[in-house]
């Protein structure tokens, strides 16, 4: 089922899936159009900080949900891409309503302007893996003058100094709003999901500004060669027990 609420929030649900293991689990996911590409040049890495805030909140409420379920079958995930910011939770089917109640307390479902001192809850981010580095370089080459080139990894060393609570609130209160969101549920009653969306997902009267486009797709300069194809090779090697990753381009890339 699919419903678009007056606030602009899109609610999607699928109920009573016949095949295990999904049929004994309830899955909830909120997705905002608020990925790294919507950061300005002064906000690079800000979405990563917001992810840290929401992830820390989960650690604070994990015991509450575990106590309700009597086991450790609940799962939480918070992730983002250049385009989207997502929060997901999975619980046993009979705990879908308690999970919705817990979900509604997250900052992702609140008016960020009214939240007190939020940056202090940010957790340090792990350094990027070697597998991630080549793909980040390729993205920078492909979209070098656009926010699409922004990294999805923020620096744990400068995060607390560089960004103020006001900056975090401004970004979240303009991007993480109902008109830029989709609420998904599996094995959750559609009516309950719509009711939850109307009550908890913050709305906004103004439309969020679009991300700037890039003039360059595939690099800012193409060298004339005989072949028409472009190739990007990403490899990994081990040296002295460690890993070394890199990329090499050929053709017109």
PDB file of C-alpha atoms in Angstrom:
ATOM      1  CA  UNK A   1       0.000   0.000   0.000  1.00  0.00           C
ATOM      2  CA  UNK A   2       1.095   3.544  -0.675  1.00  0.00           C
ATOM      3  CA  UNK A   3      -0.286   6.755   0.799  1.00  0.00           C
ATOM      4  CA  UNK A   4       0.872  10.349   0.434  1.00  0.00           C
ATOM      5  CA  UNK A   5      -0.039  12.360   3.524  1.00  0.00           C
ATOM      6  CA  UNK A   6      -0.983  16.073   3.416  1.00  0.00           C
ATOM      7  CA  UNK A   7       2.442  16.908   4.863  1.00  0.00           C
ATOM      8  CA  UNK A   8       4.089  15.407   1.771  1.00  0.00           C
ATOM      9  CA  UNK A   9       5.312  12.278   3.555  1.00  0.00           C
ATOM     10  CA  UNK A  10       5.030   9.101   1.470  1.00  0.00           C
ATOM     11  CA  UNK A  11       4.046   6.003   3.476  1.00  0.00           C
ATOM     12  CA  UNK A  12       4.663   2.561   1.950  1.00  0.00           C
ATOM     13  CA  UNK A  13       3.878  -0.785   3.567  1.00  0.00           C
ATOM     14  CA  UNK A  14       3.770  -4.503   2.786  1.00  0.00           C
ATOM     15  CA  UNK A  15       1.952  -6.804   5.189  1.00  0.00           C
ATOM     16  CA  UNK A  16       1.881 -10.534   5.915  1.00  0.00           C
ATOM     17  CA  UNK A  17       4.737 -11.681   3.734  1.00  0.00           C
ATOM     18  CA  UNK A  18       4.387 -15.471   3.320  1.00  0.00           C
ATOM     19  CA  UNK A  19       8.028 -16.542   3.409  1.00  0.00           C
ATOM     20  CA  UNK A  20      10.203 -16.808   6.511  1.00  0.00           C
ATOM     21  CA  UNK A  21      12.226 -15.286   8.044  1.00  0.00           C
ATOM     22  CA  UNK A  22      10.521 -11.969   7.145  1.00  0.00           C
ATOM     23  CA  UNK A  23       7.051 -13.048   8.210  1.00  0.00           C
ATOM     24  CA  UNK A  24       7.950 -13.114  11.930  1.00  0.00           C
ATOM     25  CA  UNK A  25       9.744  -9.767  11.867  1.00  0.00           C
ATOM     26  CA  UNK A  26       8.536  -6.180  11.595  1.00  0.00           C
ATOM     27  CA  UNK A  27      10.766  -3.759   9.703  1.00  0.00           C
ATOM     28  CA  UNK A  28      10.542   0.031   9.815  1.00  0.00           C
ATOM     29  CA  UNK A  29      12.601   2.487   7.792  1.00  0.00           C
ATOM     30  CA  UNK A  30      12.547   6.248   7.429  1.00  0.00           C
ATOM     31  CA  UNK A  31      14.407   7.638   4.422  1.00  0.00           C
ATOM     32  CA  UNK A  32      15.121  11.339   3.908  1.00  0.00           C
ATOM     33  CA  UNK A  33      16.452  13.017   0.789  1.00  0.00           C
ATOM     34  CA  UNK A  34      19.272  14.383   2.936  1.00  0.00           C
ATOM     35  CA  UNK A  35      22.487  12.689   1.833  1.00  0.00           C
ATOM     36  CA  UNK A  36      25.974  14.140   1.514  1.00  0.00           C
ATOM     37  CA  UNK A  37      25.211  15.790  -1.847  1.00  0.00           C
ATOM     38  CA  UNK A  38      22.924  18.286  -0.083  1.00  0.00           C
ATOM     39  CA  UNK A  39      25.742  19.638   2.070  1.00  0.00           C
ATOM     40  CA  UNK A  40      27.270  22.969   1.097  1.00  0.00           C
ATOM     41  CA  UNK A  41      31.034  23.357   0.860  1.00  0.00           C
ATOM     42  CA  UNK A  42      31.021  24.602   4.463  1.00  0.00           C
ATOM     43  CA  UNK A  43      28.964  21.610   5.637  1.00  0.00           C
ATOM     44  CA  UNK A  44      31.008  18.722   4.258  1.00  0.00           C
ATOM     45  CA  UNK A  45      30.756  15.819   6.717  1.00  0.00           C
ATOM     46  CA  UNK A  46      27.705  17.211   8.504  1.00  0.00           C
ATOM     47  CA  UNK A  47      25.435  14.306   7.570  1.00  0.00           C
ATOM     48  CA  UNK A  48      27.962  11.969   9.162  1.00  0.00           C
ATOM     49  CA  UNK A  49      27.621  13.888  12.417  1.00  0.00           C
ATOM     50  CA  UNK A  50      23.837  13.591  12.294  1.00  0.00           C
ATOM     51  CA  UNK A  51      24.245   9.854  11.787  1.00  0.00           C
ATOM     52  CA  UNK A  52      26.385   9.782  14.921  1.00  0.00           C
ATOM     53  CA  UNK A  53      23.714  11.620  16.891  1.00  0.00           C
ATOM     54  CA  UNK A  54      20.958   9.200  15.869  1.00  0.00           C
ATOM     55  CA  UNK A  55      23.189   6.142  16.434  1.00  0.00           C
ATOM     56  CA  UNK A  56      24.035   7.337  19.943  1.00  0.00           C
ATOM     57  CA  UNK A  57      20.333   7.733  20.678  1.00  0.00           C
ATOM     58  CA  UNK A  58      19.834   4.100  19.709  1.00  0.00           C
ATOM     59  CA  UNK A  59      22.439   2.999  22.236  1.00  0.00           C
ATOM     60  CA  UNK A  60      20.513   4.901  24.899  1.00  0.00           C
ATOM     61  CA  UNK A  61      17.191   3.165  24.155  1.00  0.00           C
ATOM     62  CA  UNK A  62      18.490  -0.299  23.235  1.00  0.00           C
ATOM     63  CA  UNK A  63      17.987  -1.644  26.771  1.00  0.00           C
ATOM     64  CA  UNK A  64      14.391  -0.419  26.783  1.00  0.00           C
ATOM     65  CA  UNK A  65      13.526  -2.323  23.620  1.00  0.00           C
ATOM     66  CA  UNK A  66      15.517  -5.411  24.660  1.00  0.00           C
ATOM     67  CA  UNK A  67      13.623  -5.484  27.952  1.00  0.00           C
ATOM     68  CA  UNK A  68      10.319  -5.386  26.074  1.00  0.00           C
ATOM     69  CA  UNK A  69      11.335  -8.206  23.729  1.00  0.00           C
ATOM     70  CA  UNK A  70      13.020 -10.361  26.364  1.00  0.00           C
ATOM     71  CA  UNK A  71      15.841 -11.160  23.919  1.00  0.00           C
ATOM     72  CA  UNK A  72      18.270  -9.544  21.513  1.00  0.00           C
ATOM     73  CA  UNK A  73      16.322 -10.009  18.276  1.00  0.00           C
ATOM     74  CA  UNK A  74      15.964  -6.289  17.634  1.00  0.00           C
ATOM     75  CA  UNK A  75      18.206  -4.622  15.050  1.00  0.00           C
ATOM     76  CA  UNK A  76      18.975  -0.977  14.359  1.00  0.00           C
ATOM     77  CA  UNK A  77      20.760   0.569  11.414  1.00  0.00           C
ATOM     78  CA  UNK A  78      21.529   4.160  10.491  1.00  0.00           C
ATOM     79  CA  UNK A  79      23.293   4.898   7.216  1.00  0.00           C
ATOM     80  CA  UNK A  80      23.512   7.441   4.422  1.00  0.00           C
ATOM     81  CA  UNK A  81      24.626   7.796   0.832  1.00  0.00           C
ATOM     82  CA  UNK A  82      25.235  10.839  -1.366  1.00  0.00           C
ATOM     83  CA  UNK A  83      21.458  10.979  -1.895  1.00  0.00           C
ATOM     84  CA  UNK A  84      19.703   9.550   1.165  1.00  0.00           C
ATOM     85  CA  UNK A  85      19.782   9.393   4.953  1.00  0.00           C
ATOM     86  CA  UNK A  86      18.085   6.298   6.403  1.00  0.00           C
ATOM     87  CA  UNK A  87      17.101   4.983   9.820  1.00  0.00           C
ATOM     88  CA  UNK A  88      15.963   1.368  10.096  1.00  0.00           C
ATOM     89  CA  UNK A  89      14.780  -0.872  12.919  1.00  0.00           C
ATOM     90  CA  UNK A  90      13.733  -4.557  12.892  1.00  0.00           C
ATOM     91  CA  UNK A  91      11.940  -6.285  15.783  1.00  0.00           C
ATOM     92  CA  UNK A  92       9.819  -9.400  16.363  1.00  0.00           C
ATOM     93  CA  UNK A  93       6.414  -8.906  14.751  1.00  0.00           C
ATOM     94  CA  UNK A  94       4.488  -8.688  18.032  1.00  0.00           C
ATOM     95  CA  UNK A  95       6.686  -5.766  19.138  1.00  0.00           C
ATOM     96  CA  UNK A  96       5.958  -3.515  16.165  1.00  0.00           C
ATOM     97  CA  UNK A  97       3.924  -1.075  18.282  1.00  0.00           C
ATOM     98  CA  UNK A  98       6.574  -0.717  21.054  1.00  0.00           C
ATOM     99  CA  UNK A  99       9.146  -0.265  18.307  1.00  0.00           C
ATOM    100  CA  UNK A 100       7.103   2.563  16.797  1.00  0.00           C
ATOM    101  CA  UNK A 101       6.925   4.206  20.221  1.00  0.00           C
ATOM    102  CA  UNK A 102      10.709   3.991  20.614  1.00  0.00           C
ATOM    103  CA  UNK A 103      11.269   5.106  17.027  1.00  0.00           C
ATOM    104  CA  UNK A 104       9.241   8.252  17.622  1.00  0.00           C
ATOM    105  CA  UNK A 105      11.692   9.517  20.245  1.00  0.00           C
ATOM    106  CA  UNK A 106      14.636   9.715  17.836  1.00  0.00           C
ATOM    107  CA  UNK A 107      15.898  13.129  16.771  1.00  0.00           C
ATOM    108  CA  UNK A 108      15.186  12.107  13.172  1.00  0.00           C
ATOM    109  CA  UNK A 109      11.470  12.344  14.040  1.00  0.00           C
ATOM    110  CA  UNK A 110      11.593  15.611  15.969  1.00  0.00           C
ATOM    111  CA  UNK A 111      11.840  19.311  15.296  1.00  0.00           C
ATOM    112  CA  UNK A 112      15.592  19.796  15.479  1.00  0.00           C
ATOM    113  CA  UNK A 113      15.196  23.461  16.411  1.00  0.00           C
ATOM    114  CA  UNK A 114      13.738  22.429  19.772  1.00  0.00           C
ATOM    115  CA  UNK A 115      16.412  19.873  20.681  1.00  0.00           C
ATOM    116  CA  UNK A 116      18.866  20.907  23.430  1.00  0.00           C
ATOM    117  CA  UNK A 117      22.661  20.624  23.031  1.00  0.00           C
ATOM    118  CA  UNK A 118      22.839  17.899  20.413  1.00  0.00           C
ATOM    119  CA  UNK A 119      26.468  17.975  19.260  1.00  0.00           C
ATOM    120  CA  UNK A 120      27.717  16.615  22.599  1.00  0.00           C
ATOM    121  CA  UNK A 121      26.135  13.255  21.766  1.00  0.00           C
ATOM    122  CA  UNK A 122      28.195  12.740  18.603  1.00  0.00           C
ATOM    123  CA  UNK A 123      30.311   9.591  18.653  1.00  0.00           C
ATOM    124  CA  UNK A 124      33.754   9.387  16.974  1.00  0.00           C
ATOM    125  CA  UNK A 125      33.678   7.894  13.491  1.00  0.00           C
ATOM    126  CA  UNK A 126      35.945   5.058  12.441  1.00  0.00           C
ATOM    127  CA  UNK A 127      38.498   5.784   9.700  1.00  0.00           C
ATOM    128  CA  UNK A 128      37.431   4.762   6.172  1.00  0.00           C
ATOM    129  CA  UNK A 129      38.287   1.284   4.961  1.00  0.00           C
ATOM    130  CA  UNK A 130      40.843   0.812   2.200  1.00  0.00           C
ATOM    131  CA  UNK A 131      38.092  -0.509  -0.065  1.00  0.00           C
ATOM    132  CA  UNK A 132      36.208   2.779   0.315  1.00  0.00           C
ATOM    133  CA  UNK A 133      39.067   5.119  -0.656  1.00  0.00           C
ATOM    134  CA  UNK A 134      39.247   4.261  -4.414  1.00  0.00           C
ATOM    135  CA  UNK A 135      35.499   4.673  -4.917  1.00  0.00           C
ATOM    136  CA  UNK A 136      35.654   8.055  -3.172  1.00  0.00           C
ATOM    137  CA  UNK A 137      38.426   9.181  -5.528  1.00  0.00           C
ATOM    138  CA  UNK A 138      36.454   8.043  -8.579  1.00  0.00           C
ATOM    139  CA  UNK A 139      33.409  10.006  -7.375  1.00  0.00           C
ATOM    140  CA  UNK A 140      35.500  13.150  -6.920  1.00  0.00           C
ATOM    141  CA  UNK A 141      36.831  12.841 -10.465  1.00  0.00           C
ATOM    142  CA  UNK A 142      33.359  12.290 -11.917  1.00  0.00           C
ATOM    143  CA  UNK A 143      31.646  15.156 -10.055  1.00  0.00           C
ATOM    144  CA  UNK A 144      34.500  17.433  -9.057  1.00  0.00           C
ATOM    145  CA  UNK A 145      32.559  20.711  -9.125  1.00  0.00           C
ATOM    146  CA  UNK A 146      29.356  19.342  -7.575  1.00  0.00           C
ATOM    147  CA  UNK A 147      28.200  18.314  -4.124  1.00  0.00           C
ATOM    148  CA  UNK A 148      27.916  14.786  -5.540  1.00  0.00           C
ATOM    149  CA  UNK A 149      31.675  14.605  -4.985  1.00  0.00           C
ATOM    150  CA  UNK A 150      31.247  14.990  -1.218  1.00  0.00           C
ATOM    151  CA  UNK A 151      32.607  12.140   0.860  1.00  0.00           C
ATOM    152  CA  UNK A 152      30.276  10.021   2.982  1.00  0.00           C
ATOM    153  CA  UNK A 153      33.002   9.869   5.623  1.00  0.00           C
ATOM    154  CA  UNK A 154      33.456  12.715   8.099  1.00  0.00           C
ATOM    155  CA  UNK A 155      36.551  13.429  10.120  1.00  0.00           C
ATOM    156  CA  UNK A 156      36.288  12.409  13.800  1.00  0.00           C
ATOM    157  CA  UNK A 157      39.014  14.909  14.718  1.00  0.00           C
ATOM    158  CA  UNK A 158      37.428  18.144  13.502  1.00  0.00           C
ATOM    159  CA  UNK A 159      33.732  17.307  13.891  1.00  0.00           C
ATOM    160  CA  UNK A 160      33.189  18.869  17.334  1.00  0.00           C
ATOM    161  CA  UNK A 161      35.141  22.019  16.443  1.00  0.00           C
ATOM    162  CA  UNK A 162      33.899  22.681  12.941  1.00  0.00           C
ATOM    163  CA  UNK A 163      30.139  22.374  13.351  1.00  0.00           C
ATOM    164  CA  UNK A 164      27.916  24.186  15.816  1.00  0.00           C
ATOM    165  CA  UNK A 165      24.548  23.068  17.122  1.00  0.00           C
ATOM    166  CA  UNK A 166      22.930  25.864  15.116  1.00  0.00           C
ATOM    167  CA  UNK A 167      24.436  24.571  11.862  1.00  0.00           C
ATOM    168  CA  UNK A 168      23.314  21.005  12.572  1.00  0.00           C
ATOM    169  CA  UNK A 169      19.820  22.185  13.453  1.00  0.00           C
ATOM    170  CA  UNK A 170      19.541  24.317  10.319  1.00  0.00           C
ATOM    171  CA  UNK A 171      20.518  21.479   7.978  1.00  0.00           C
ATOM    172  CA  UNK A 172      18.278  18.916   9.696  1.00  0.00           C
ATOM    173  CA  UNK A 173      15.278  21.235   9.985  1.00  0.00           C
ATOM    174  CA  UNK A 174      15.368  22.020   6.242  1.00  0.00           C
ATOM    175  CA  UNK A 175      16.264  18.602   4.810  1.00  0.00           C
ATOM    176  CA  UNK A 176      14.845  16.098   7.315  1.00  0.00           C
ATOM    177  CA  UNK A 177      11.211  17.063   6.838  1.00  0.00           C
ATOM    178  CA  UNK A 178       8.090  15.197   5.748  1.00  0.00           C
ATOM    179  CA  UNK A 179       8.085  16.573   2.200  1.00  0.00           C
ATOM    180  CA  UNK A 180      11.540  15.014   1.653  1.00  0.00           C
ATOM    181  CA  UNK A 181      10.830  11.658   3.324  1.00  0.00           C
ATOM    182  CA  UNK A 182       9.503   8.146   2.757  1.00  0.00           C
ATOM    183  CA  UNK A 183       8.325   5.967   5.659  1.00  0.00           C
ATOM    184  CA  UNK A 184       8.431   2.229   4.900  1.00  0.00           C
ATOM    185  CA  UNK A 185       7.073  -0.702   6.882  1.00  0.00           C
ATOM    186  CA  UNK A 186       7.015  -4.476   6.431  1.00  0.00           C
ATOM    187  CA  UNK A 187       4.542  -6.487   8.508  1.00  0.00           C
ATOM    188  CA  UNK A 188       3.250  -3.293  10.129  1.00  0.00           C
ATOM    189  CA  UNK A 189      -0.381  -2.236   9.719  1.00  0.00           C
ATOM    190  CA  UNK A 190      -0.606   0.511   7.118  1.00  0.00           C
ATOM    191  CA  UNK A 191      -3.054   2.583   9.164  1.00  0.00           C
ATOM    192  CA  UNK A 192      -0.719   2.565  12.175  1.00  0.00           C
ATOM    193  CA  UNK A 193       2.170   3.578   9.956  1.00  0.00           C
ATOM    194  CA  UNK A 194       0.198   6.524   8.540  1.00  0.00           C
ATOM    195  CA  UNK A 195      -0.880   7.579  12.021  1.00  0.00           C
ATOM    196  CA  UNK A 196       2.723   7.436  13.178  1.00  0.00           C
ATOM    197  CA  UNK A 197       3.889   9.510  10.209  1.00  0.00           C
ATOM    198  CA  UNK A 198       1.286  12.208  10.836  1.00  0.00           C
ATOM    199  CA  UNK A 199       2.244  12.437  14.503  1.00  0.00           C
ATOM    200  CA  UNK A 200       6.028  12.115  14.530  1.00  0.00           C
ATOM    201  CA  UNK A 201       7.643  13.020  11.201  1.00  0.00           C
ATOM    202  CA  UNK A 202       8.249  16.795  11.258  1.00  0.00           C
ATOM    203  CA  UNK A 203       6.647  18.859   8.531  1.00  0.00           C
ATOM    204  CA  UNK A 204       7.803  22.060   6.854  1.00  0.00           C
ATOM    205  CA  UNK A 205       5.921  24.690   4.874  1.00  0.00           C
ATOM    206  CA  UNK A 206       8.889  25.429   2.647  1.00  0.00           C
ATOM    207  CA  UNK A 207      10.408  23.101   0.097  1.00  0.00           C
ATOM    208  CA  UNK A 208      13.975  22.010   0.690  1.00  0.00           C
ATOM    209  CA  UNK A 209      16.468  23.567  -1.754  1.00  0.00           C
ATOM    210  CA  UNK A 210      17.758  21.257  -4.509  1.00  0.00           C
ATOM    211  CA  UNK A 211      21.367  20.156  -4.744  1.00  0.00           C
ATOM    212  CA  UNK A 212      23.473  21.798  -7.473  1.00  0.00           C
ATOM    213  CA  UNK A 213      24.162  19.789 -10.607  1.00  0.00           C
ATOM    214  CA  UNK A 214      27.600  19.040 -11.976  1.00  0.00           C
ATOM    215  CA  UNK A 215      28.778  20.204 -15.386  1.00  0.00           C
ATOM    216  CA  UNK A 216      31.042  17.186 -15.563  1.00  0.00           C
ATOM    217  CA  UNK A 217      29.905  13.567 -15.627  1.00  0.00           C
ATOM    218  CA  UNK A 218      32.827  11.243 -16.132  1.00  0.00           C
ATOM    219  CA  UNK A 219      35.567  13.817 -15.563  1.00  0.00           C
ATOM    220  CA  UNK A 220      36.137  17.433 -16.519  1.00  0.00           C
ATOM    221  CA  UNK A 221      38.301  16.609 -19.521  1.00  0.00           C
ATOM    222  CA  UNK A 222      38.227  13.750 -22.024  1.00  0.00           C
ATOM    223  CA  UNK A 223      41.308  12.791 -23.981  1.00  0.00           C
ATOM    224  CA  UNK A 224      40.757  11.761 -27.599  1.00  0.00           C
ATOM    225  CA  UNK A 225      41.607   8.089 -28.079  1.00  0.00           C
ATOM    226  CA  UNK A 226      40.778   5.422 -30.626  1.00  0.00           C
ATOM    227  CA  UNK A 227      38.350   3.491 -28.423  1.00  0.00           C
ATOM    228  CA  UNK A 228      34.935   4.798 -27.410  1.00  0.00           C
ATOM    229  CA  UNK A 229      34.824   3.122 -24.004  1.00  0.00           C
ATOM    230  CA  UNK A 230      36.131   4.267 -20.634  1.00  0.00           C
ATOM    231  CA  UNK A 231      37.415   1.897 -17.985  1.00  0.00           C
ATOM    232  CA  UNK A 232      38.095   2.252 -14.282  1.00  0.00           C
ATOM    233  CA  UNK A 233      40.068  -0.503 -12.572  1.00  0.00           C
ATOM    234  CA  UNK A 234      39.988  -0.794  -8.785  1.00  0.00           C
ATOM    235  CA  UNK A 235      42.416  -3.196  -7.131  1.00  0.00           C
ATOM    236  CA  UNK A 236      43.746  -4.195  -3.747  1.00  0.00           C
ATOM    237  CA  UNK A 237      47.089  -5.698  -2.749  1.00  0.00           C
ATOM    238  CA  UNK A 238      48.636  -6.872   0.502  1.00  0.00           C
ATOM    239  CA  UNK A 239      52.040  -5.641   1.563  1.00  0.00           C
ATOM    240  CA  UNK A 240      53.671  -6.584   4.824  1.00  0.00           C
ATOM    241  CA  UNK A 241      50.436  -7.840   6.329  1.00  0.00           C
ATOM    242  CA  UNK A 242      48.550  -4.646   5.451  1.00  0.00           C
ATOM    243  CA  UNK A 243      46.389  -3.552   2.572  1.00  0.00           C
ATOM    244  CA  UNK A 244      46.970  -1.045  -0.173  1.00  0.00           C
ATOM    245  CA  UNK A 245      44.080   0.022  -2.369  1.00  0.00           C
ATOM    246  CA  UNK A 246      44.131   2.253  -5.404  1.00  0.00           C
ATOM    247  CA  UNK A 247      42.568   2.889  -8.780  1.00  0.00           C
ATOM    248  CA  UNK A 248      43.734   3.374 -12.308  1.00  0.00           C
ATOM    249  CA  UNK A 249      41.789   4.789 -15.216  1.00  0.00           C
ATOM    250  CA  UNK A 250      42.222   4.170 -18.911  1.00  0.00           C
ATOM    251  CA  UNK A 251      40.530   5.076 -22.165  1.00  0.00           C
ATOM    252  CA  UNK A 252      38.560   8.332 -21.952  1.00  0.00           C
ATOM    253  CA  UNK A 253      37.923   8.299 -18.178  1.00  0.00           C
TER     254      UNK A 253
END
